[in-house]
Amino acid sequence: MYEGRIRTGENTYRSQEQVYATHLGLVNYSPDNVSVVALSTGYNPLVGDVIIGEVIDIDLGEWRIDIGTQSEAVMGIPDAVDRPFRTEYVMTRVLDIGDTLVAKIVDLDRRRTPVLSILGPGLGKVYDGFIVRITPSKIPRLIGKKGSMINMIIRETGCRIAIGQNGRILISGPNREREEMVVKVINKIELEAHTSGLTNRTQEYLRQLKESSR
Amino acid sequence: MSKKPTTKKTAARKPAKSKKADKAASWKRADGRAFDELRTLKIESGVLPNADGSAYIEMGRNKILCGVFGPREMHPKHNAKPNEAVLRCRYHMAPFSVDPRRSPAPSRRDQEISMVMRSALEPAVFLERYPRASIDVYLEVLEADGGTRCACINAAAVALVDAGIPMRDLVAACAVGKIEDKLIVDLGDYEDKKGQSDMPVAYMPKLGKVTLLQMDGNMSAEEAEKALNLAIEGCKKVYEVQREALKKKYGIDQPQDKPPKEFQPEESEEEPQKEEGQQ
């Protein structure tokens, strides 16, 4: 991919003065490094990420939550209930197995097990909506520069959209048609994430969808 | 070169009947190919929606499906390694893949090929980035026509990339054999059974490293060296097809390996993206 001494950016590695890509993706050459925008990746958890997960197990004092990472995430009672701990709490009343939740990663412990919290605005159990899954590397594209893409979609459709950095997106809107519209748009964005001029084309596509649904 | 120790099997092979085969350069094989010609090769990536990564390969009459899952939590947990991920491969031939029907139970041969594939793919994967995890590669041979282990490695490498697993390089594999005292590339079923020798090789073309070297039958030292070079040439051809398969999924058609003459600052609206990354 590149020869010479240069800093290696994302998704690249160096071997004997040669820089190679570790993922299939698009190369970005900038003056101080070479990086690759991957076309498909797994999710690499980072502290502060908002993610969408599903409760898969309940242990003593903690929920185990599938968030699409190599190891499942945990969430303790103090991270889920904003009150002093009392023994009469029934954990399944707060979150049961199979419940979906929007949560934030507050810590990665030494085994890289993400620790979650649902205390905060916009976080908590999910009651209704659609969940769409896309490749986590394409989330930045869905959000757009300073949120241009996602704000445009919200403005055009009137749906509430919660984006999990792990590639799961929660959509809840005024009616089913609007929600399905967003699902179509997101799938289109995922397919065309590596092309340019996407925000404008998406806007046009949305307008077409609106026209046809009328 | 990180060569694996040569695994020699003591399979008794019938010696060729006629040693005075014509030496014309236009010598053709049983299926009409030239000595260094590969079978028709078709690879497709992303064919299984429920797998993290997948590939389908047609190499001659071989038809193989490959699915990759992971990195995910290792079960049973005591098999996990604290410092790196574990790559698990499962090679399986469908009962209807050969004639006569084959028992679906895993055989000694399946186990050997699973192990061989694992060690051929391991050097290419950044296993140390996923401690305690497992990466599972499942291969199902739908139709077999000789050289399935090479075809499986080719499909698995594409599926691993499709799963978004960081890799040092693609692994391409190709076999070289000897029939009627002549070296031939990419053996078919007939050549595999009637030939004097068979040598599957897996190779990482960008890094120039051999990750698998096995041999069956007899070859002289010079022949073996010549055969290895032929196999590497074959692997490079396979590598091109693998890259095409990966690119096709995303509709990328402008290849660009070298950086632009002058570095250009990032454009403001859209990311400057037309170039193609490689594996």
Coordinates of C-alpha atoms in Angstrom, one line a residue:
Chain A
M1 CA 0.0 0.0 0.0
Y2 CA 2.7 2.5 0.9
E3 CA 6.5 2.3 1.1
G4 CA 8.6 4.2 3.5
R5 CA 8.6 5.5 7.1
I6 CA 5.3 7.0 8.0
R7 CA 2.9 6.8 10.8
T8 CA 0.4 4.1 10.4
G9 CA -3.2 5.1 10.9
E10 CA -6.3 3.1 11.5
N11 CA -6.5 -0.5 10.1
T12 CA -2.9 -0.6 8.9
Y13 CA 0.3 -2.2 10.0
R14 CA 3.9 -1.9 9.1
S15 CA 6.3 -4.6 8.2
Q16 CA 9.8 -3.8 7.0
E17 CA 9.3 -0.3 5.8
Q18 CA 6.1 -1.3 4.1
V19 CA 2.6 -0.3 5.2
Y20 CA -0.2 -2.8 4.6
A21 CA -3.9 -2.7 5.1
T22 CA -5.5 -5.0 7.7
H23 CA -9.0 -4.6 6.4
L24 CA -10.6 -4.2 3.1
G25 CA -11.3 -0.5 2.8
L26 CA -10.6 2.8 1.3
V27 CA -7.2 4.4 1.6
N28 CA -6.7 7.8 3.0
Y29 CA -3.4 9.5 2.3
S30 CA -2.7 12.5 4.5
P31 CA 0.7 14.3 5.0
D32 CA 1.5 12.6 8.3
N33 CA -0.1 9.2 8.1
V34 CA -1.8 6.6 6.0
S35 CA -5.0 5.1 7.1
V36 CA -7.8 2.8 5.8
V37 CA -11.5 3.3 6.3
A38 CA -12.7 -0.2 6.6
L39 CA -15.8 -1.4 4.7
S40 CA -16.7 -4.0 7.3
T41 CA -15.5 -4.4 10.9
G42 CA -16.5 -5.8 14.2
Y43 CA -17.3 -3.4 17.0
N44 CA -14.4 -2.3 19.2
P45 CA -15.8 -0.9 22.5
L46 CA -14.7 2.5 23.7
V47 CA -15.5 4.2 27.0
G48 CA -18.2 6.8 26.4
D49 CA -19.9 5.0 23.5
V50 CA -23.7 4.8 23.4
I51 CA -24.7 1.3 22.4
I52 CA -27.9 -0.7 22.0
G53 CA -27.9 -4.2 23.5
E54 CA -30.0 -7.0 24.7
V55 CA -30.2 -8.6 28.1
I56 CA -29.2 -12.3 27.8
D57 CA -28.6 -13.3 31.3
I58 CA -29.0 -12.2 34.9
D59 CA -26.3 -13.0 37.5
L60 CA -26.0 -12.1 41.1
G61 CA -26.2 -8.3 41.1
E62 CA -25.5 -7.9 37.5
W63 CA -27.1 -8.2 34.0
R64 CA -25.2 -9.7 31.1
I65 CA -25.8 -7.9 27.9
D66 CA -25.0 -8.8 24.3
I67 CA -23.7 -5.7 22.5
G68 CA -22.0 -7.5 19.6
T69 CA -18.5 -7.5 21.0
Q70 CA -16.3 -10.4 21.5
S71 CA -17.2 -10.6 25.2
E72 CA -20.6 -9.8 26.6
A73 CA -21.0 -6.6 28.6
V74 CA -22.1 -6.4 32.3
M75 CA -24.1 -3.9 34.2
G76 CA -24.4 -3.8 37.9
I77 CA -27.4 -2.7 40.0
P78 CA -25.9 0.7 40.9
D79 CA -25.6 1.5 37.2
A80 CA -29.2 0.7 36.5
V81 CA -31.1 2.0 39.5
D82 CA -30.6 5.6 40.7
R83 CA -31.5 4.8 44.3
P84 CA -29.7 3.4 47.4
F85 CA -29.5 -0.4 47.1
R86 CA -32.1 -2.4 48.9
T87 CA -32.3 -6.1 49.2
E88 CA -36.0 -6.3 48.2
Y89 CA -35.2 -5.2 44.6
V90 CA -36.2 -7.7 42.0
M91 CA -33.8 -7.5 39.2
T92 CA -36.2 -8.8 36.6
R93 CA -38.6 -5.8 37.3
V94 CA -35.9 -3.4 36.2
L95 CA -34.7 -5.4 33.2
D96 CA -35.7 -8.9 32.2
I97 CA -34.0 -11.3 29.9
G98 CA -34.8 -10.4 26.3
D99 CA -35.2 -6.7 27.1
T100 CA -33.5 -4.2 24.8
L101 CA -31.7 -1.2 26.2
V102 CA -29.8 1.9 25.2
A103 CA -26.8 2.2 27.4
K104 CA -23.5 3.9 27.7
I105 CA -20.1 2.2 28.2
V106 CA -18.6 3.6 31.4
D107 CA -15.6 1.3 31.8
L108 CA -13.6 -1.4 30.2
D109 CA -12.1 -3.6 32.8
R110 CA -8.8 -5.5 32.4
R111 CA -10.4 -8.4 30.5
R112 CA -11.9 -5.8 28.2
T113 CA -15.3 -6.6 29.4
P114 CA -17.4 -3.5 28.9
V115 CA -19.3 -2.1 31.9
L116 CA -22.5 -0.4 31.0
S117 CA -24.8 2.2 32.6
I118 CA -28.3 3.3 31.8
L119 CA -28.3 6.3 34.1
G120 CA -28.4 9.4 31.9
P121 CA -30.6 11.3 29.4
G122 CA -31.7 9.2 26.5
L123 CA -30.6 5.9 28.1
G124 CA -32.7 3.1 29.5
K125 CA -35.0 0.3 28.5
V126 CA -36.5 0.3 25.1
Y127 CA -40.3 -0.2 24.8
D128 CA -41.0 0.2 21.0
G129 CA -39.4 0.8 17.7
F130 CA -37.4 -0.9 15.0
I131 CA -33.9 -2.1 15.3
V132 CA -31.6 -2.0 12.2
R133 CA -28.1 -3.5 12.2
I134 CA -25.3 -2.1 10.1
T135 CA -21.5 -2.4 10.1
P136 CA -20.1 -0.4 12.9
S137 CA -17.5 1.2 10.7
K138 CA -20.3 2.9 8.7
I139 CA -21.9 4.6 11.8
P140 CA -19.9 7.9 11.2
R141 CA -21.2 8.0 7.7
L142 CA -24.8 7.7 9.0
I143 CA -24.2 10.5 11.4
G144 CA -22.5 12.7 8.8
K145 CA -20.4 15.8 9.3
K146 CA -21.5 17.3 12.6
G147 CA -24.6 15.2 12.4
S148 CA -25.7 16.6 9.0
M149 CA -27.0 13.2 7.7
I150 CA -28.8 12.0 10.8
N151 CA -30.4 15.4 11.5
M152 CA -31.6 15.6 7.9
I153 CA -33.3 12.2 8.3
I154 CA -34.9 13.1 11.6
R155 CA -36.1 16.4 10.1
E156 CA -37.6 14.8 7.0
T157 CA -39.3 11.8 8.7
G158 CA -40.1 13.0 12.2
C159 CA -38.8 9.8 13.7
R160 CA -36.7 9.5 16.8
I161 CA -33.5 7.7 16.1
A162 CA -31.0 6.4 18.6
I163 CA -27.7 5.3 17.1
G164 CA -25.6 2.7 18.9
Q165 CA -22.0 2.8 18.1
N166 CA -22.1 -1.0 17.9
G167 CA -24.0 -0.8 14.7
R168 CA -27.5 -1.1 16.0
I169 CA -30.0 1.7 15.4
L170 CA -33.3 2.2 17.1
I171 CA -36.0 3.9 15.2
S172 CA -39.3 5.0 16.7
G173 CA -41.6 7.2 14.8
P174 CA -45.2 8.5 14.7
N175 CA -46.3 5.6 12.4
R176 CA -45.1 2.4 10.9
E177 CA -44.7 3.9 7.4
R178 CA -42.3 6.5 8.6
E179 CA -40.3 4.0 10.5
E180 CA -40.0 1.7 7.4
M181 CA -38.9 4.7 5.4
V182 CA -36.0 5.2 7.8
V183 CA -35.1 1.5 7.6
K184 CA -34.9 1.8 3.8
V185 CA -32.8 4.9 4.0
I186 CA -30.3 3.4 6.4
N187 CA -29.9 0.3 4.3
K188 CA -29.2 2.5 1.3
I189 CA -26.6 4.5 3.3
E190 CA -24.9 1.3 4.3
L191 CA -24.7 0.1 0.7
E192 CA -23.3 3.4 -0.6
A193 CA -21.3 4.5 2.4
H194 CA -18.1 4.6 0.4
T195 CA -19.4 7.0 -2.3
S196 CA -19.4 10.8 -2.3
G197 CA -22.3 13.2 -2.3
L198 CA -24.3 10.9 -0.2
T199 CA -26.2 13.3 2.0
N200 CA -27.7 15.1 -0.9
R201 CA -28.6 11.9 -2.7
T202 CA -30.2 10.5 0.5
Q203 CA -32.3 13.6 0.8
E204 CA -33.6 13.1 -2.7
Y205 CA -34.2 9.4 -2.1
L206 CA -36.2 10.3 1.0
R207 CA -38.3 12.8 -0.9
Q208 CA -39.0 10.2 -3.5
L209 CA -40.1 7.7 -0.9
K210 CA -42.4 10.3 0.6
E211 CA -44.0 11.1 -2.8
S212 CA -44.7 7.4 -3.5
S213 CA -46.2 6.8 -0.1
R214 CA -48.7 9.6 -0.5
Chain B
M1 CA 10.1 -18.1 4.9
S2 CA 8.1 -19.6 7.7
K3 CA 7.8 -23.1 6.4
K4 CA 5.8 -25.7 8.2
P5 CA 7.6 -29.0 8.5
T6 CA 6.7 -31.1 5.5
T7 CA 4.0 -33.6 6.4
K8 CA 4.8 -36.8 4.5
K9 CA 2.2 -39.4 4.1
T10 CA 3.1 -42.9 3.3
A11 CA 0.4 -43.4 0.8
A12 CA 1.5 -46.0 -1.7
R13 CA 1.1 -44.5 -5.1
K14 CA 1.1 -46.5 -8.3
P15 CA 4.1 -45.6 -10.5
A16 CA 3.2 -44.2 -13.9
K17 CA 2.9 -46.8 -16.6
S18 CA 4.6 -45.0 -19.5
K19 CA 7.7 -43.0 -18.9
K20 CA 8.2 -42.1 -22.5
A21 CA 5.4 -39.6 -22.7
D22 CA 6.0 -37.1 -25.6
K23 CA 8.0 -34.1 -24.6
A24 CA 6.3 -31.7 -26.9
A25 CA 5.5 -28.3 -25.3
S26 CA 1.9 -28.6 -26.4
W27 CA 1.4 -31.5 -24.1
K28 CA -2.1 -31.3 -22.7
R29 CA -3.6 -32.8 -19.6
A30 CA -6.6 -35.1 -19.3
D31 CA -9.0 -32.1 -19.3
G32 CA -7.2 -30.2 -22.0
R33 CA -5.4 -27.7 -19.7
A34 CA -1.8 -26.5 -20.2
F35 CA 0.6 -27.7 -17.4
D36 CA 0.4 -24.4 -15.5
E37 CA -3.2 -23.6 -16.1
L38 CA -5.6 -23.3 -13.2
R39 CA -9.1 -24.6 -13.3
T40 CA -11.9 -22.0 -13.7
L41 CA -12.1 -20.1 -10.5
K42 CA -15.0 -18.2 -9.2
I43 CA -15.3 -16.6 -5.7
E44 CA -18.1 -14.7 -4.2
S45 CA -18.1 -13.0 -0.8
G46 CA -20.9 -12.2 1.6
V47 CA -23.2 -15.0 0.5
L48 CA -24.6 -16.0 4.0
P49 CA -26.6 -13.2 5.7
N50 CA -26.4 -14.8 9.2
A51 CA -22.7 -15.3 9.3
D52 CA -20.3 -12.4 10.2
G53 CA -18.4 -13.2 7.0
S54 CA -18.8 -15.7 4.2
A55 CA -17.6 -16.8 0.8
Y56 CA -18.5 -19.3 -1.9
I57 CA -15.9 -20.8 -4.2
E58 CA -16.1 -22.7 -7.4
M59 CA -12.7 -24.2 -8.3
G60 CA -13.2 -26.4 -11.3
R61 CA -16.1 -28.7 -10.1
N62 CA -15.4 -28.0 -6.4
K63 CA -18.2 -26.1 -4.8
I64 CA -17.5 -25.0 -1.3
L65 CA -19.3 -22.7 1.1
C66 CA -17.5 -21.0 4.0
G67 CA -18.9 -19.1 7.0
V68 CA -16.9 -17.1 9.6
F69 CA -18.2 -16.3 13.0
G70 CA -16.4 -14.0 15.5
P71 CA -14.4 -12.8 17.2
R72 CA -16.9 -14.0 19.8
E73 CA -16.7 -15.5 23.3
M74 CA -15.1 -18.9 23.4
H75 CA -17.2 -21.7 24.6
P76 CA -16.1 -23.8 26.5
K77 CA -14.3 -21.1 28.3
H78 CA -11.4 -23.2 29.4
N79 CA -10.2 -23.5 25.8
A80 CA -9.7 -19.7 25.5
K81 CA -6.2 -18.3 25.5
P82 CA -5.6 -15.4 27.8
N83 CA -3.3 -13.6 25.4
E84 CA -4.8 -14.2 22.0
A85 CA -7.8 -15.5 20.1
V86 CA -8.2 -19.1 19.0
L87 CA -8.9 -19.8 15.4
R88 CA -11.1 -22.9 15.0
C89 CA -11.7 -24.5 11.6
R90 CA -14.2 -27.1 10.7
Y91 CA -13.9 -28.9 7.4
H92 CA -16.8 -31.0 6.4
M93 CA -17.8 -32.8 3.2
A94 CA -21.5 -33.1 2.5
P95 CA -22.7 -36.7 2.1
F96 CA -23.7 -35.9 -1.5
S97 CA -20.4 -34.2 -2.4
V98 CA -18.8 -37.4 -3.7
D99 CA -19.8 -40.6 -5.4
P100 CA -20.5 -43.0 -3.7
R101 CA -22.2 -41.2 -0.8
R102 CA -20.0 -40.4 2.1
S103 CA -20.8 -40.8 5.8
P104 CA -21.5 -37.4 7.3
A105 CA -19.6 -38.2 10.4
P106 CA -16.2 -36.3 10.7
S107 CA -13.4 -38.6 9.5
R108 CA -9.7 -38.7 10.2
R109 CA -9.2 -36.9 6.9
D110 CA -11.6 -34.1 7.9
Q111 CA -9.7 -33.6 11.2
E112 CA -6.4 -33.4 9.4
I113 CA -7.6 -30.9 6.8
S114 CA -9.2 -28.8 9.6
M115 CA -5.9 -28.7 11.4
V116 CA -3.9 -28.0 8.3
M117 CA -6.2 -25.1 7.4
R118 CA -6.0 -23.7 10.8
S119 CA -2.2 -23.6 10.7
A120 CA -2.3 -22.2 7.2
L121 CA -4.6 -19.3 8.1
E122 CA -3.3 -18.5 11.6
P123 CA -0.2 -16.6 10.5
A124 CA -2.4 -14.2 8.5
V125 CA -4.8 -13.2 11.3
F126 CA -4.0 -10.7 14.0
L127 CA -5.1 -13.1 16.7
E128 CA -3.4 -11.1 19.5
R129 CA -5.9 -8.4 19.1
Y130 CA -8.8 -10.5 20.5
P131 CA -7.6 -12.2 23.7
R132 CA -9.9 -14.8 25.1
A133 CA -12.0 -14.8 22.0
S134 CA -12.6 -17.4 19.3
I135 CA -12.9 -17.1 15.5
D136 CA -14.8 -19.9 14.0
V137 CA -14.4 -20.9 10.3
Y138 CA -16.9 -23.4 9.0
L139 CA -16.4 -25.0 5.6
E140 CA -18.9 -27.2 3.9
V141 CA -17.8 -29.0 0.7
L142 CA -20.9 -29.3 -1.5
E143 CA -19.2 -30.9 -4.4
A144 CA -15.7 -32.3 -4.4
D145 CA -13.3 -32.6 -7.3
G146 CA -9.8 -32.8 -6.0
G147 CA -7.8 -30.1 -4.2
T148 CA -10.5 -29.2 -1.7
R149 CA -8.1 -28.2 1.0
C150 CA -6.6 -25.5 -1.3
A151 CA -10.1 -24.3 -2.4
C152 CA -11.2 -24.2 1.3
I153 CA -8.2 -22.1 2.3
N154 CA -9.0 -19.7 -0.6
A155 CA -12.6 -19.4 0.5
A156 CA -11.8 -19.1 4.2
A157 CA -9.3 -16.2 3.6
V158 CA -12.0 -14.3 1.6
A159 CA -14.6 -15.0 4.3
L160 CA -12.3 -13.8 7.1
V161 CA -11.8 -10.5 5.3
D162 CA -15.5 -10.2 4.7
A163 CA -16.0 -10.7 8.5
G164 CA -13.9 -7.6 9.1
I165 CA -11.2 -9.5 10.9
P166 CA -7.8 -7.7 10.7
M167 CA -5.4 -9.7 8.5
R168 CA -1.8 -9.3 7.6
D169 CA -2.5 -10.6 4.1
L170 CA -4.8 -12.9 2.2
V171 CA -3.8 -16.5 2.0
A172 CA -4.0 -18.1 -1.4
A173 CA -3.5 -21.8 -1.9
C174 CA -2.7 -23.9 -4.9
A175 CA -1.5 -27.5 -5.5
V176 CA 1.2 -28.8 -7.7
G177 CA 1.5 -32.4 -8.7
K178 CA 3.4 -34.8 -10.9
I179 CA 1.7 -37.0 -13.5
E180 CA 3.6 -39.0 -16.3
D181 CA 6.8 -37.4 -14.9
K182 CA 5.5 -33.9 -15.6
L183 CA 4.7 -31.1 -13.1
I184 CA 1.2 -29.8 -13.3
V185 CA -0.6 -27.0 -11.4
D186 CA -4.0 -27.2 -9.7
L187 CA -4.7 -30.9 -9.8
G188 CA -8.2 -32.2 -10.5
D189 CA -9.7 -35.3 -9.1
Y190 CA -8.4 -37.6 -11.8
E191 CA -4.9 -36.2 -11.7
D192 CA -4.9 -36.4 -7.9
K193 CA -5.7 -40.1 -8.0
K194 CA -3.6 -41.2 -11.0
G195 CA -0.6 -38.9 -10.4
Q196 CA 2.7 -39.7 -8.8
S197 CA 2.8 -36.8 -6.4
D198 CA 0.7 -34.0 -5.0
M199 CA 2.0 -30.9 -3.1
P200 CA -0.5 -28.3 -1.8
V201 CA 1.0 -24.9 -1.0
A202 CA -0.6 -22.0 0.8
Y203 CA 1.1 -18.6 0.3
M204 CA 0.8 -15.0 1.5
P205 CA 1.6 -13.1 -1.7
K206 CA 2.1 -9.6 -0.3
L207 CA 4.5 -10.9 2.4
G208 CA 6.0 -13.7 0.3
K209 CA 5.6 -16.3 3.0
V210 CA 4.6 -19.9 2.7
T211 CA 2.1 -21.0 5.4
L212 CA 1.4 -24.5 4.3
L213 CA 3.5 -27.1 2.5
Q214 CA 2.5 -30.7 2.4
M215 CA 3.6 -33.4 0.0
D216 CA 2.2 -36.8 -1.1
G217 CA 4.1 -39.2 -3.2
N218 CA 7.6 -38.8 -4.6
M219 CA 9.5 -35.9 -6.1
S220 CA 13.2 -35.3 -6.5
A221 CA 14.8 -32.3 -4.8
E222 CA 15.0 -30.3 -8.1
E223 CA 11.4 -31.2 -8.9
A224 CA 10.2 -30.2 -5.5
E225 CA 11.8 -26.8 -5.8
K226 CA 10.4 -26.3 -9.3
A227 CA 7.0 -27.4 -8.1
L228 CA 7.1 -24.9 -5.2
N229 CA 7.8 -22.0 -7.6
L230 CA 5.0 -23.2 -9.9
A231 CA 2.7 -23.3 -6.9
I232 CA 3.6 -19.8 -5.8
E233 CA 2.8 -18.6 -9.4
G234 CA -0.5 -20.3 -9.1
C235 CA -1.2 -18.8 -5.7
K236 CA -0.6 -15.3 -7.2
K237 CA -3.2 -15.9 -9.8
V238 CA -5.7 -17.1 -7.2
Y239 CA -4.8 -14.0 -5.1
E240 CA -6.0 -11.8 -7.9
V241 CA -9.3 -13.6 -8.1
Q242 CA -9.7 -13.3 -4.3
R243 CA -9.2 -9.5 -4.5
E244 CA -11.6 -9.2 -7.3
A245 CA -14.2 -11.1 -5.3
L246 CA -13.8 -8.8 -2.3
K247 CA -13.9 -5.6 -4.4
K248 CA -17.0 -6.8 -6.4
K249 CA -19.1 -6.8 -3.2
Y250 CA -18.5 -3.1 -2.8
G251 CA -18.5 -2.1 -6.5
I252 CA -14.9 -0.8 -6.3
D253 CA -13.3 -0.9 -9.7
Q254 CA -10.4 1.6 -9.7
P255 CA -7.4 -0.2 -8.3
Q256 CA -4.8 2.0 -6.8
D257 CA -1.8 0.5 -4.9
K258 CA 0.5 3.5 -5.0
P259 CA -0.2 6.8 -3.2
P260 CA -0.9 9.9 -5.3
K261 CA 2.2 11.8 -6.4
E262 CA 1.5 14.6 -4.0
F263 CA -0.5 14.3 -0.9
Q264 CA -3.7 16.1 -1.1
P265 CA -5.4 17.7 1.9
E266 CA -8.7 16.2 2.8
E267 CA -11.6 17.7 0.9
S268 CA -14.1 19.4 3.1
E269 CA -17.4 18.0 2.0
E270 CA -16.8 14.3 1.4
E271 CA -13.9 12.1 2.3
P272 CA -11.6 11.6 -0.7
Q273 CA -12.6 8.1 -1.6
K274 CA -12.2 6.4 -4.8
E275 CA -9.0 4.6 -4.1
E276 CA -9.1 1.0 -3.2
G277 CA -7.6 -0.6 -0.2
Q278 CA -6.0 -3.9 -0.5
Q279 CA -5.6 -6.9 1.6

